[in-house]
DNA sequence: ACCTGAACACCGTTCAAGT
DNA sequence: ACCTGAACACCGTTCAAGT
């Protein structure tokens, strides 16, 4: 066996200016989407870029600043619906579905976003759009603000729930174990749960359908009437 | 200066059986609530217990198993309303508010819970109760399942949003910076946002009020009628 | 059986140095 | 200016050893 071939050959010095913020953010997002947020490491990022660990620090202050920038960039890719064509409720629905889509397509980035406040021009535009639609739908100022936050909370919560649920179900045989556990429950202690077991499993494995069910309910409840229940 | 007093005096050997799973979980929850989830460390936990780092491993397989047990224990403290006294919608409301309360009172534990599936007897009982109430309210099996998931998603999402938002606002001067940023936005690019700035700031700093606003909307929309929008 | 410290393979980041 | 490796203070966990 030849010992002369080292496992990690001494990387030749990276050419000057081959690195830049954009390349770094691209690599970060790739890493995040492919391997999940706990695999997002400064060392891993540098390796992905074919560069020494500390090279990245010439372009960003640290990991936090990179996470921030990735979150920013993602938010700015949300496409707002054309507008004007449909009624406010339908447009609000489209906006929320768009945000949900983005979050489920970039599961690990969602965890970054949940940590930091929403800023960046496109995120601001999104909030403005939603508030405008809520006012158009006839909500008073305070109601529009509350409704907006509620919609965001539901959307973020659903996306988070969904990505974590689906990651858990990816585990070896997890789906069968869940099914078995449900089947083993005593029917008389948990009558409703046992009776609805198949529907529950189904609702949990649906993705967008489940989200839209709740979203429609929420929109109906928030916009439907001014009557307090 | 005397060198003979070491910074960390050689801790005397902990008495046998002074450690047990309950004491460990107590310490873990204390640590979690006091210092946040990223301060929850095997080394810190052992220190809190006045014991060598590895002592904990005699009682739990590792950090993950402890996190699991803490989450379990928390879920089992949720109190279900007496039942039978009120209509299904009011009872559902109480259950959700109870879950939300638990989550906001133990912010860091929520992050643990978001990661793992809900199990444990009391968590199961909670799900059963909610499903039963939803059926009582007149929902078909598939609708009850969907509605249950939607309610949980909204509740978890709100709690998560809230704890993170409030943690961010705890930062030095963060509240003022947010206010200033809102005030600096161009009125004609973001008309709705600028107009609703005070209401938004208010909705975001309310805790339970904001949650209940959306919850009532969601319940109204899910239970209000069978009409699909 | 229960508790111990040393050691291993990680992590983000500081530092002084190379080009 | 941009990129480098060594080093520091952390982390969870394995291991062989003490009692």
CSV table of C-alpha atoms (C1' of nucleotides) in Angstrom, one decimal:
chain,number,residue,atom,x,y,z
A,1,UNK,CA,0.0,0.0,0.0
A,2,UNK,CA,1.2,3.4,-0.9
A,3,UNK,CA,1.4,5.8,1.9
A,4,UNK,CA,2.5,8.6,-0.2
A,5,UNK,CA,-1.1,9.6,-1.2
A,6,UNK,CA,-2.4,11.6,1.6
A,7,UNK,CA,-6.2,11.6,2.3
A,8,UNK,CA,-6.4,15.3,2.1
A,9,UNK,CA,-3.8,16.6,-0.3
A,10,UNK,CA,-2.4,20.0,0.7
A,11,UNK,CA,-5.0,22.2,-1.2
A,12,UNK,CA,-3.2,24.6,-3.4
A,13,UNK,CA,-3.8,28.2,-2.5
A,14,UNK,CA,-7.1,29.4,-3.9
A,15,UNK,CA,-6.6,32.1,-6.6
A,16,UNK,CA,-7.2,35.6,-5.4
A,17,UNK,CA,-10.7,37.0,-5.7
A,18,UNK,CA,-12.1,33.6,-6.7
A,19,UNK,CA,-14.3,34.0,-3.6
A,20,UNK,CA,-17.1,36.5,-3.2
A,21,UNK,CA,-20.3,37.0,-1.1
A,22,UNK,CA,-22.5,35.6,-3.8
A,23,UNK,CA,-20.6,32.4,-4.3
A,24,UNK,CA,-20.5,31.9,-0.5
A,25,UNK,CA,-24.3,32.4,-0.2
A,26,UNK,CA,-24.9,30.0,-3.1
A,27,UNK,CA,-22.8,27.4,-1.4
A,28,UNK,CA,-24.5,28.0,2.0
A,29,UNK,CA,-28.0,27.5,0.5
A,30,UNK,CA,-26.9,24.4,-1.3
A,31,UNK,CA,-25.5,22.9,1.9
A,32,UNK,CA,-28.6,23.9,3.8
A,33,UNK,CA,-31.0,22.4,1.4
A,34,UNK,CA,-29.0,19.2,0.8
A,35,UNK,CA,-27.9,18.3,4.3
A,36,UNK,CA,-30.1,20.3,6.7
A,37,UNK,CA,-29.3,23.1,9.0
A,38,UNK,CA,-27.2,21.2,11.5
A,39,UNK,CA,-24.8,20.3,8.7
A,40,UNK,CA,-24.3,24.0,7.9
A,41,UNK,CA,-20.9,24.5,9.2
A,42,UNK,CA,-18.2,27.1,8.6
A,43,UNK,CA,-15.7,24.3,8.0
A,44,UNK,CA,-18.2,22.5,5.7
A,45,UNK,CA,-19.0,25.6,3.8
A,46,UNK,CA,-15.3,26.4,3.2
A,47,UNK,CA,-14.7,22.8,2.0
A,48,UNK,CA,-17.7,23.1,-0.4
A,49,UNK,CA,-16.0,26.2,-1.7
A,50,UNK,CA,-12.6,24.5,-2.0
A,51,UNK,CA,-11.1,27.0,0.2
A,52,UNK,CA,-9.5,27.3,3.7
A,53,UNK,CA,-11.9,27.7,6.6
A,54,UNK,CA,-10.9,31.2,7.4
A,55,UNK,CA,-11.2,32.5,3.8
A,56,UNK,CA,-15.0,33.0,4.3
A,57,UNK,CA,-14.2,35.4,7.2
A,58,UNK,CA,-12.8,37.9,4.7
A,59,UNK,CA,-16.3,38.4,3.2
A,60,UNK,CA,-18.6,37.9,6.2
A,61,UNK,CA,-18.2,38.8,9.9
A,62,UNK,CA,-19.2,35.3,10.9
A,63,UNK,CA,-21.7,32.5,10.6
A,64,UNK,CA,-24.6,34.7,11.9
A,65,UNK,CA,-24.1,37.2,9.2
A,66,UNK,CA,-24.1,34.5,6.6
A,67,UNK,CA,-27.3,33.0,8.0
A,68,UNK,CA,-28.9,36.5,7.9
A,69,UNK,CA,-27.9,37.0,4.3
A,70,UNK,CA,-29.2,33.6,3.2
A,71,UNK,CA,-32.6,34.3,4.9
A,72,UNK,CA,-32.7,37.7,3.3
A,73,UNK,CA,-32.0,36.3,-0.2
A,74,UNK,CA,-34.7,33.6,0.2
A,75,UNK,CA,-37.3,36.1,1.3
A,76,UNK,CA,-36.6,38.2,-1.7
A,77,UNK,CA,-37.5,35.3,-4.0
A,78,UNK,CA,-41.1,35.2,-3.0
A,79,UNK,CA,-43.3,36.1,-5.9
A,80,UNK,CA,-46.3,38.2,-5.2
A,81,UNK,CA,-49.4,37.5,-7.3
A,82,UNK,CA,-50.2,39.9,-10.2
A,83,UNK,CA,-52.9,41.7,-8.2
A,84,UNK,CA,-56.0,43.5,-9.1
A,85,UNK,CA,-57.4,40.4,-10.9
A,86,UNK,CA,-59.1,38.6,-8.0
A,87,UNK,CA,-60.9,39.5,-4.8
A,88,UNK,CA,-58.8,40.3,-1.7
A,89,UNK,CA,-59.4,36.9,0.0
A,90,UNK,CA,-58.2,34.9,-3.1
A,91,UNK,CA,-55.1,37.1,-3.4
A,92,UNK,CA,-54.3,36.7,0.3
A,93,UNK,CA,-54.6,33.0,-0.1
A,94,UNK,CA,-52.1,33.1,-3.0
A,95,UNK,CA,-49.6,35.1,-1.0
A,96,UNK,CA,-49.8,32.8,1.9
A,97,UNK,CA,-49.5,29.7,-0.3
A,98,UNK,CA,-46.4,31.3,-1.9
A,99,UNK,CA,-44.7,31.8,1.4
A,100,UNK,CA,-45.6,28.3,2.5
A,101,UNK,CA,-44.2,26.9,-0.7
A,102,UNK,CA,-40.9,28.8,-0.3
A,103,UNK,CA,-40.6,27.5,3.3
A,104,UNK,CA,-41.2,23.9,2.4
A,105,UNK,CA,-38.9,24.0,-0.6
A,106,UNK,CA,-36.1,25.3,1.6
A,107,UNK,CA,-36.8,23.5,4.9
A,108,UNK,CA,-33.6,24.3,6.6
A,109,UNK,CA,-33.7,27.9,5.6
A,110,UNK,CA,-37.0,28.2,7.4
A,111,UNK,CA,-35.2,27.5,10.7
A,112,UNK,CA,-32.9,30.4,10.0
A,113,UNK,CA,-35.8,32.7,9.2
A,114,UNK,CA,-37.8,31.8,12.3
A,115,UNK,CA,-34.9,33.2,14.3
A,116,UNK,CA,-34.6,36.6,12.8
A,117,UNK,CA,-37.0,39.5,12.2
A,118,UNK,CA,-38.3,39.9,8.7
A,119,UNK,CA,-36.4,42.6,6.9
A,120,UNK,CA,-35.3,43.2,3.4
A,121,UNK,CA,-37.2,45.0,0.7
A,122,UNK,CA,-39.2,42.1,-0.6
A,123,UNK,CA,-40.2,41.0,2.8
A,124,UNK,CA,-41.4,44.5,3.5
A,125,UNK,CA,-43.3,44.6,0.2
A,126,UNK,CA,-45.0,41.3,1.2
A,127,UNK,CA,-46.2,42.6,4.5
A,128,UNK,CA,-47.4,45.8,2.9
A,129,UNK,CA,-49.3,43.8,0.3
A,130,UNK,CA,-51.0,41.6,2.9
A,131,UNK,CA,-52.0,44.6,5.0
A,132,UNK,CA,-53.4,46.3,2.0
A,133,UNK,CA,-55.5,43.3,1.0
A,134,UNK,CA,-56.8,42.9,4.6
A,135,UNK,CA,-57.9,46.6,4.6
A,136,UNK,CA,-59.5,46.1,1.2
A,137,UNK,CA,-61.4,43.2,2.6
A,138,UNK,CA,-62.9,45.6,5.0
A,139,UNK,CA,-60.9,45.0,8.2
A,140,UNK,CA,-60.3,47.9,10.6
A,141,UNK,CA,-56.7,48.9,11.1
A,142,UNK,CA,-56.2,47.0,14.4
A,143,UNK,CA,-58.0,44.0,12.9
A,144,UNK,CA,-55.8,44.0,9.8
A,145,UNK,CA,-52.7,44.1,11.9
A,146,UNK,CA,-53.9,41.2,14.1
A,147,UNK,CA,-55.0,39.2,11.1
A,148,UNK,CA,-51.7,39.7,9.3
A,149,UNK,CA,-49.8,38.4,12.3
A,150,UNK,CA,-52.2,35.5,12.7
A,151,UNK,CA,-51.8,34.5,9.0
A,152,UNK,CA,-48.0,34.6,9.3
A,153,UNK,CA,-48.0,32.6,12.5
A,154,UNK,CA,-50.2,29.9,10.9
A,155,UNK,CA,-48.1,29.8,7.8
A,156,UNK,CA,-44.8,29.6,9.6
A,157,UNK,CA,-46.1,27.1,12.1
A,158,UNK,CA,-47.5,24.9,9.4
A,159,UNK,CA,-44.3,24.9,7.4
A,160,UNK,CA,-42.2,24.2,10.5
A,161,UNK,CA,-44.5,21.4,11.6
A,162,UNK,CA,-44.5,19.9,8.2
A,163,UNK,CA,-40.8,19.9,7.6
A,164,UNK,CA,-40.1,18.5,11.0
A,165,UNK,CA,-42.8,15.9,10.7
A,166,UNK,CA,-41.6,14.8,7.3
A,167,UNK,CA,-38.0,14.7,8.4
A,168,UNK,CA,-39.1,12.5,11.3
A,169,UNK,CA,-41.1,10.2,9.0
A,170,UNK,CA,-38.0,9.8,6.8
A,171,UNK,CA,-36.4,7.7,9.6
A,172,UNK,CA,-36.2,4.0,9.0
A,173,UNK,CA,-39.7,2.5,9.6
A,174,UNK,CA,-41.0,5.5,11.4
A,175,UNK,CA,-44.2,5.5,9.4
A,176,UNK,CA,-45.0,1.9,10.4
A,177,UNK,CA,-44.1,2.5,14.0
A,178,UNK,CA,-46.5,5.4,14.1
A,179,UNK,CA,-49.2,3.3,12.5
A,180,UNK,CA,-48.6,0.5,15.0
A,181,UNK,CA,-48.6,2.8,17.9
A,182,UNK,CA,-52.0,4.2,16.9
A,183,UNK,CA,-53.4,0.7,16.4
A,184,UNK,CA,-52.2,-0.4,19.8
A,185,UNK,CA,-54.1,2.3,21.7
A,186,UNK,CA,-57.0,1.1,23.9
A,187,UNK,CA,-60.2,2.0,22.1
A,188,UNK,CA,-62.2,2.9,25.2
A,189,UNK,CA,-59.7,5.3,26.7
A,190,UNK,CA,-59.1,7.2,23.5
A,191,UNK,CA,-62.3,6.6,21.4
A,192,UNK,CA,-62.0,9.6,19.1
A,193,UNK,CA,-58.4,9.1,18.4
A,194,UNK,CA,-58.7,5.5,17.6
A,195,UNK,CA,-61.7,6.1,15.4
A,196,UNK,CA,-59.9,8.8,13.5
A,197,UNK,CA,-56.5,7.1,13.2
A,198,UNK,CA,-56.6,6.7,9.4
A,199,UNK,CA,-57.8,10.2,8.8
A,200,UNK,CA,-55.1,11.6,11.1
A,201,UNK,CA,-52.3,9.7,9.4
A,202,UNK,CA,-53.6,10.9,6.1
A,203,UNK,CA,-53.9,14.5,7.2
A,204,UNK,CA,-50.3,14.4,8.5
A,205,UNK,CA,-48.8,13.0,5.3
A,206,UNK,CA,-50.6,15.5,3.0
A,207,UNK,CA,-48.6,18.5,2.5
A,208,UNK,CA,-50.2,21.5,0.8
A,209,UNK,CA,-53.7,20.1,1.2
A,210,UNK,CA,-53.6,20.2,4.9
A,211,UNK,CA,-52.1,23.6,4.9
A,212,UNK,CA,-54.8,25.0,2.6
A,213,UNK,CA,-57.5,23.4,4.6
A,214,UNK,CA,-56.5,25.4,7.7
A,215,UNK,CA,-55.7,28.5,5.7
A,216,UNK,CA,-59.1,28.6,4.1
A,217,UNK,CA,-60.6,28.2,7.6
A,218,UNK,CA,-58.5,31.0,9.0
A,219,UNK,CA,-59.3,33.3,6.1
A,220,UNK,CA,-63.0,32.6,6.3
A,221,UNK,CA,-62.9,33.2,10.1
A,222,UNK,CA,-60.9,36.4,9.9
A,223,UNK,CA,-62.7,38.0,6.9
A,224,UNK,CA,-66.1,36.4,7.1
A,225,UNK,CA,-67.8,38.9,9.3
A,226,UNK,CA,-67.2,41.4,12.0
A,227,UNK,CA,-69.3,39.3,14.4
A,228,UNK,CA,-67.3,38.3,17.5
A,229,UNK,CA,-68.1,34.7,18.5
B,1,UNK,CA,-0.5,35.8,45.8
B,2,UNK,CA,-1.3,32.3,46.8
B,3,UNK,CA,-1.3,29.8,44.0
B,4,UNK,CA,-2.4,27.0,46.2
B,5,UNK,CA,-6.1,27.8,45.8
B,6,UNK,CA,-7.2,26.3,42.5
B,7,UNK,CA,-10.0,28.0,40.5
B,8,UNK,CA,-12.0,24.8,40.3
B,9,UNK,CA,-11.3,22.9,43.5
B,10,UNK,CA,-11.3,19.1,42.9
B,11,UNK,CA,-15.0,18.4,43.5
B,12,UNK,CA,-15.3,15.6,46.0
B,13,UNK,CA,-16.8,12.5,44.6
B,14,UNK,CA,-20.6,12.7,44.6
B,15,UNK,CA,-22.3,10.3,47.0
B,16,UNK,CA,-23.7,7.2,45.4
B,17,UNK,CA,-27.3,7.3,44.3
B,18,UNK,CA,-27.5,11.0,44.9
B,19,UNK,CA,-28.3,11.3,41.2
B,20,UNK,CA,-31.5,10.0,39.6
B,21,UNK,CA,-33.5,10.6,36.4
B,22,UNK,CA,-35.9,13.0,38.2
B,23,UNK,CA,-33.3,15.2,39.6
B,24,UNK,CA,-31.6,15.3,36.2
B,25,UNK,CA,-34.8,16.3,34.4
B,26,UNK,CA,-35.5,19.0,37.0
B,27,UNK,CA,-32.1,20.5,36.5
B,28,UNK,CA,-32.5,20.3,32.7
B,29,UNK,CA,-35.8,22.2,32.8
B,30,UNK,CA,-34.4,24.8,35.1
B,31,UNK,CA,-31.4,25.3,32.8
B,32,UNK,CA,-33.6,25.5,29.8
B,33,UNK,CA,-36.0,28.0,31.2
B,34,UNK,CA,-33.4,30.2,32.7
B,35,UNK,CA,-30.7,30.3,30.1
B,36,UNK,CA,-32.4,29.2,26.8
B,37,UNK,CA,-32.0,26.1,24.7
B,38,UNK,CA,-28.5,26.8,23.4
B,39,UNK,CA,-27.2,26.9,27.0
B,40,UNK,CA,-28.5,23.4,27.6
B,41,UNK,CA,-25.3,21.5,27.6
B,42,UNK,CA,-24.3,18.1,29.1
B,43,UNK,CA,-21.4,19.8,30.8
B,44,UNK,CA,-23.6,22.6,32.1
B,45,UNK,CA,-26.2,20.2,33.3
B,46,UNK,CA,-23.6,18.1,35.2
B,47,UNK,CA,-22.2,21.3,36.8
B,48,UNK,CA,-25.7,22.4,37.8
B,49,UNK,CA,-26.1,19.0,39.5
B,50,UNK,CA,-22.6,19.2,41.1
B,51,UNK,CA,-21.4,16.1,39.4
B,52,UNK,CA,-18.9,15.0,36.8
B,53,UNK,CA,-20.0,15.3,33.2
B,54,UNK,CA,-20.3,11.6,32.6
B,55,UNK,CA,-22.4,10.8,35.7
B,56,UNK,CA,-25.5,11.8,33.7
B,57,UNK,CA,-24.8,9.1,31.2
B,58,UNK,CA,-25.4,6.4,33.8
B,59,UNK,CA,-29.1,7.5,33.8
B,60,UNK,CA,-29.7,8.5,30.2
B,61,UNK,CA,-28.3,7.3,26.9
B,62,UNK,CA,-27.4,10.8,25.9
B,63,UNK,CA,-28.6,14.4,25.4
B,64,UNK,CA,-31.3,13.4,23.0
B,65,UNK,CA,-32.9,11.1,25.5
B,66,UNK,CA,-32.9,13.8,28.1
B,67,UNK,CA,-34.5,16.3,25.7
B,68,UNK,CA,-37.1,13.7,24.9
B,69,UNK,CA,-37.9,13.1,28.5
B,70,UNK,CA,-38.1,16.8,29.3
B,71,UNK,CA,-40.5,17.4,26.4
B,72,UNK,CA,-42.6,14.4,27.6
B,73,UNK,CA,-42.8,15.7,31.1
B,74,UNK,CA,-43.9,19.1,30.0
B,75,UNK,CA,-46.6,17.8,27.8
B,76,UNK,CA,-47.9,15.8,30.7
B,77,UNK,CA,-48.5,19.0,32.7
B,78,UNK,CA,-51.1,20.3,30.4
B,79,UNK,CA,-54.4,20.6,32.2
B,80,UNK,CA,-57.5,19.7,30.2
B,81,UNK,CA,-60.6,21.7,31.0
B,82,UNK,CA,-63.3,20.0,33.1
B,83,UNK,CA,-65.5,19.3,30.2
B,84,UNK,CA,-69.2,18.9,29.6
B,85,UNK,CA,-69.9,22.3,30.9
B,86,UNK,CA,-69.5,24.4,27.8
B,87,UNK,CA,-70.1,24.0,24.1
B,88,UNK,CA,-67.4,22.3,22.0
B,89,UNK,CA,-66.0,25.5,20.5
B,90,UNK,CA,-65.4,27.1,23.9
B,91,UNK,CA,-63.7,23.9,25.2
B,92,UNK,CA,-61.5,23.7,22.2
B,93,UNK,CA,-60.5,27.3,22.8
B,94,UNK,CA,-59.6,26.5,26.3
B,95,UNK,CA,-57.5,23.5,25.3
B,96,UNK,CA,-55.6,25.5,22.7
B,97,UNK,CA,-55.0,28.4,25.1
B,98,UNK,CA,-53.7,25.9,27.7
B,99,UNK,CA,-51.2,24.5,25.2
B,100,UNK,CA,-50.2,28.0,24.1
B,101,UNK,CA,-49.7,29.0,27.8
B,102,UNK,CA,-47.5,26.0,28.5
B,103,UNK,CA,-45.4,26.8,25.4
B,104,UNK,CA,-44.9,30.4,26.2
B,105,UNK,CA,-44.1,29.7,29.9
B,106,UNK,CA,-41.4,27.2,28.8
B,107,UNK,CA,-40.1,28.9,25.7
B,108,UNK,CA,-37.0,26.8,25.2
B,109,UNK,CA,-38.8,23.6,25.8
B,110,UNK,CA,-41.0,24.4,22.9
B,111,UNK,CA,-38.0,24.1,20.6
B,112,UNK,CA,-37.4,20.6,21.9
B,113,UNK,CA,-41.1,19.7,21.3
B,114,UNK,CA,-41.1,21.1,17.8
B,115,UNK,CA,-38.5,18.5,16.9
B,116,UNK,CA,-40.1,15.4,18.2
B,117,UNK,CA,-43.5,13.7,17.6
B,118,UNK,CA,-46.1,14.0,20.3
B,119,UNK,CA,-46.3,11.0,22.5
B,120,UNK,CA,-46.8,10.3,26.1
B,121,UNK,CA,-50.2,9.5,27.7
B,122,UNK,CA,-51.2,13.1,28.4
B,123,UNK,CA,-50.3,14.2,24.9
B,124,UNK,CA,-52.4,11.4,23.5
B,125,UNK,CA,-55.3,12.3,25.8
B,126,UNK,CA,-55.1,15.8,24.6
B,127,UNK,CA,-55.3,14.8,21.0
B,128,UNK,CA,-58.2,12.5,21.7
B,129,UNK,CA,-60.0,15.2,23.6
B,130,UNK,CA,-59.6,17.7,20.7
B,131,UNK,CA,-60.7,15.2,18.1
B,132,UNK,CA,-63.8,14.3,20.2
B,133,UNK,CA,-64.7,18.0,20.6
B,134,UNK,CA,-64.3,18.6,16.8
B,135,UNK,CA,-66.6,15.6,16.1
B,136,UNK,CA,-69.1,16.9,18.6
B,137,UNK,CA,-69.0,20.3,16.9
B,138,UNK,CA,-70.3,18.5,13.8
B,139,UNK,CA,-67.2,17.9,11.7
B,140,UNK,CA,-66.9,14.8,9.5
B,141,UNK,CA,-64.0,12.5,10.3
B,142,UNK,CA,-61.6,13.8,7.7
B,143,UNK,CA,-62.5,17.4,8.6
B,144,UNK,CA,-61.9,16.8,12.3
B,145,UNK,CA,-58.5,15.4,11.5
B,146,UNK,CA,-57.6,18.3,9.3
B,147,UNK,CA,-59.0,20.8,11.8
B,148,UNK,CA,-57.0,19.3,14.6
B,149,UNK,CA,-53.7,19.5,12.8
B,150,UNK,CA,-54.5,23.1,11.7
B,151,UNK,CA,-55.2,24.1,15.3
B,152,UNK,CA,-52.0,22.5,16.5
B,153,UNK,CA,-50.0,24.1,13.7
B,154,UNK,CA,-51.4,27.5,14.5
B,155,UNK,CA,-50.8,27.1,18.2
B,156,UNK,CA,-47.2,25.9,17.9
B,157,UNK,CA,-46.5,28.5,15.2
B,158,UNK,CA,-47.8,31.3,17.4
B,159,UNK,CA,-45.9,30.2,20.4
B,160,UNK,CA,-42.7,29.9,18.4
B,161,UNK,CA,-43.2,33.2,16.7
B,162,UNK,CA,-43.9,34.8,20.0
B,163,UNK,CA,-41.0,33.5,22.0
B,164,UNK,CA,-38.5,34.3,19.3
B,165,UNK,CA,-40.0,37.7,18.7
B,166,UNK,CA,-39.9,38.6,22.4
B,167,UNK,CA,-36.3,37.2,22.7
B,168,UNK,CA,-35.3,39.4,19.8
B,169,UNK,CA,-37.0,42.4,21.4
B,170,UNK,CA,-35.1,41.9,24.6
B,171,UNK,CA,-31.9,42.9,22.8
B,172,UNK,CA,-30.6,46.3,23.7
B,173,UNK,CA,-32.7,49.0,22.0
B,174,UNK,CA,-34.2,46.5,19.5
B,175,UNK,CA,-37.7,47.9,20.1
B,176,UNK,CA,-36.6,51.4,19.3
B,177,UNK,CA,-34.7,50.3,16.2
B,178,UNK,CA,-37.8,48.5,14.9
B,179,UNK,CA,-39.9,51.6,15.5
B,180,UNK,CA,-37.4,53.8,13.8
B,181,UNK,CA,-37.1,51.5,10.8
B,182,UNK,CA,-40.9,51.5,10.4
B,183,UNK,CA,-41.0,55.3,10.6
B,184,UNK,CA,-38.2,55.6,8.0
B,185,UNK,CA,-40.1,53.7,5.3
B,186,UNK,CA,-41.3,55.7,2.2
B,187,UNK,CA,-45.0,56.3,2.7
B,188,UNK,CA,-45.8,55.9,-1.1
B,189,UNK,CA,-44.0,52.7,-1.7
B,190,UNK,CA,-45.5,50.9,1.3
B,191,UNK,CA,-48.7,52.8,2.0
B,192,UNK,CA,-50.6,50.1,4.0
B,193,UNK,CA,-47.6,49.2,6.1
B,194,UNK,CA,-46.8,52.8,7.1
B,195,UNK,CA,-50.4,53.5,7.8
B,196,UNK,CA,-50.7,50.5,10.1
B,197,UNK,CA,-47.3,50.8,11.8
B,198,UNK,CA,-48.6,51.6,15.3
B,199,UNK,CA,-51.2,48.8,15.1
B,200,UNK,CA,-48.5,46.3,13.9
B,201,UNK,CA,-46.1,47.2,16.7
B,202,UNK,CA,-49.0,46.8,19.2
B,203,UNK,CA,-50.1,43.4,17.8
B,204,UNK,CA,-46.6,42.1,18.0
B,205,UNK,CA,-46.0,43.1,21.6
B,206,UNK,CA,-49.4,41.7,22.8
B,207,UNK,CA,-48.9,38.1,23.8
B,208,UNK,CA,-52.1,36.2,24.5
B,209,UNK,CA,-54.4,38.8,22.9
B,210,UNK,CA,-52.9,38.3,19.5
B,211,UNK,CA,-53.0,34.6,19.8
B,212,UNK,CA,-56.6,34.5,20.8
B,213,UNK,CA,-57.6,36.8,18.0
B,214,UNK,CA,-56.3,34.4,15.4
B,215,UNK,CA,-57.5,31.4,17.4
B,216,UNK,CA,-61.0,32.7,17.4
B,217,UNK,CA,-60.8,33.4,13.7
B,218,UNK,CA,-59.6,29.9,13.0
B,219,UNK,CA,-62.2,28.3,15.2
B,220,UNK,CA,-64.9,30.4,13.6
B,221,UNK,CA,-63.7,29.4,10.2
B,222,UNK,CA,-63.3,25.7,10.9
B,223,UNK,CA,-66.5,25.2,12.8
B,224,UNK,CA,-68.7,28.0,11.4
B,225,UNK,CA,-70.3,26.1,8.6
B,226,UNK,CA,-69.7,23.2,6.2
B,227,UNK,CA,-69.6,25.5,3.2
B,228,UNK,CA,-66.4,25.3,1.3
B,229,UNK,CA,-65.1,28.6,0.1
C,1,DA,C1',-23.9,-0.1,39.9
C,2,DC,C1',-22.6,4.4,39.8
C,3,DC,C1',-19.3,8.0,39.2
C,4,DT,C1',-14.7,9.7,37.5
C,5,DG,C1',-11.2,12.3,34.2
C,6,DA,C1',-8.7,11.8,29.9
C,7,DA,C1',-9.3,11.6,25.2
C,8,DC,C1',-11.5,12.0,20.5
C,9,DA,C1',-13.7,14.2,16.9
C,10,DC,C1',-16.2,18.0,16.2
C,11,DC,C1',-17.7,23.3,16.5
C,12,DG,C1',-17.0,28.9,15.8
C,13,DT,C1',-13.7,32.2,16.0
C,14,DT,C1',-9.0,34.8,17.1
C,15,DC,C1',-4.5,35.4,15.8
C,16,DA,C1',-0.2,36.1,13.4
C,17,DA,C1',1.6,35.0,9.3
C,18,DG,C1',2.0,34.4,4.3
C,19,DT,C1',1.3,36.4,-0.6
D,1,DA,C1',-6.6,42.8,0.3
D,2,DC,C1',-7.3,38.2,0.5
D,3,DC,C1',-6.2,33.6,1.9
D,4,DT,C1',-3.6,30.4,5.2
D,5,DG,C1',-2.9,27.0,9.3
D,6,DA,C1',-2.3,26.7,14.2
D,7,DA,C1',-4.5,27.5,18.4
D,8,DC,C1',-8.3,28.5,21.8
D,9,DA,C1',-12.4,27.6,24.1
D,10,DC,C1',-16.2,25.2,23.5
D,11,DC,C1',-19.4,20.8,22.3
D,12,DG,C1',-21.3,15.4,22.7
D,13,DT,C1',-19.7,11.2,23.5
D,14,DT,C1',-16.4,6.8,24.0
D,15,DC,C1',-13.3,4.6,27.0
D,16,DA,C1',-10.9,2.5,30.7
D,17,DA,C1',-10.6,3.1,35.3
D,18,DG,C1',-11.8,3.9,40.1
D,19,DT,C1',-15.0,2.8,44.2
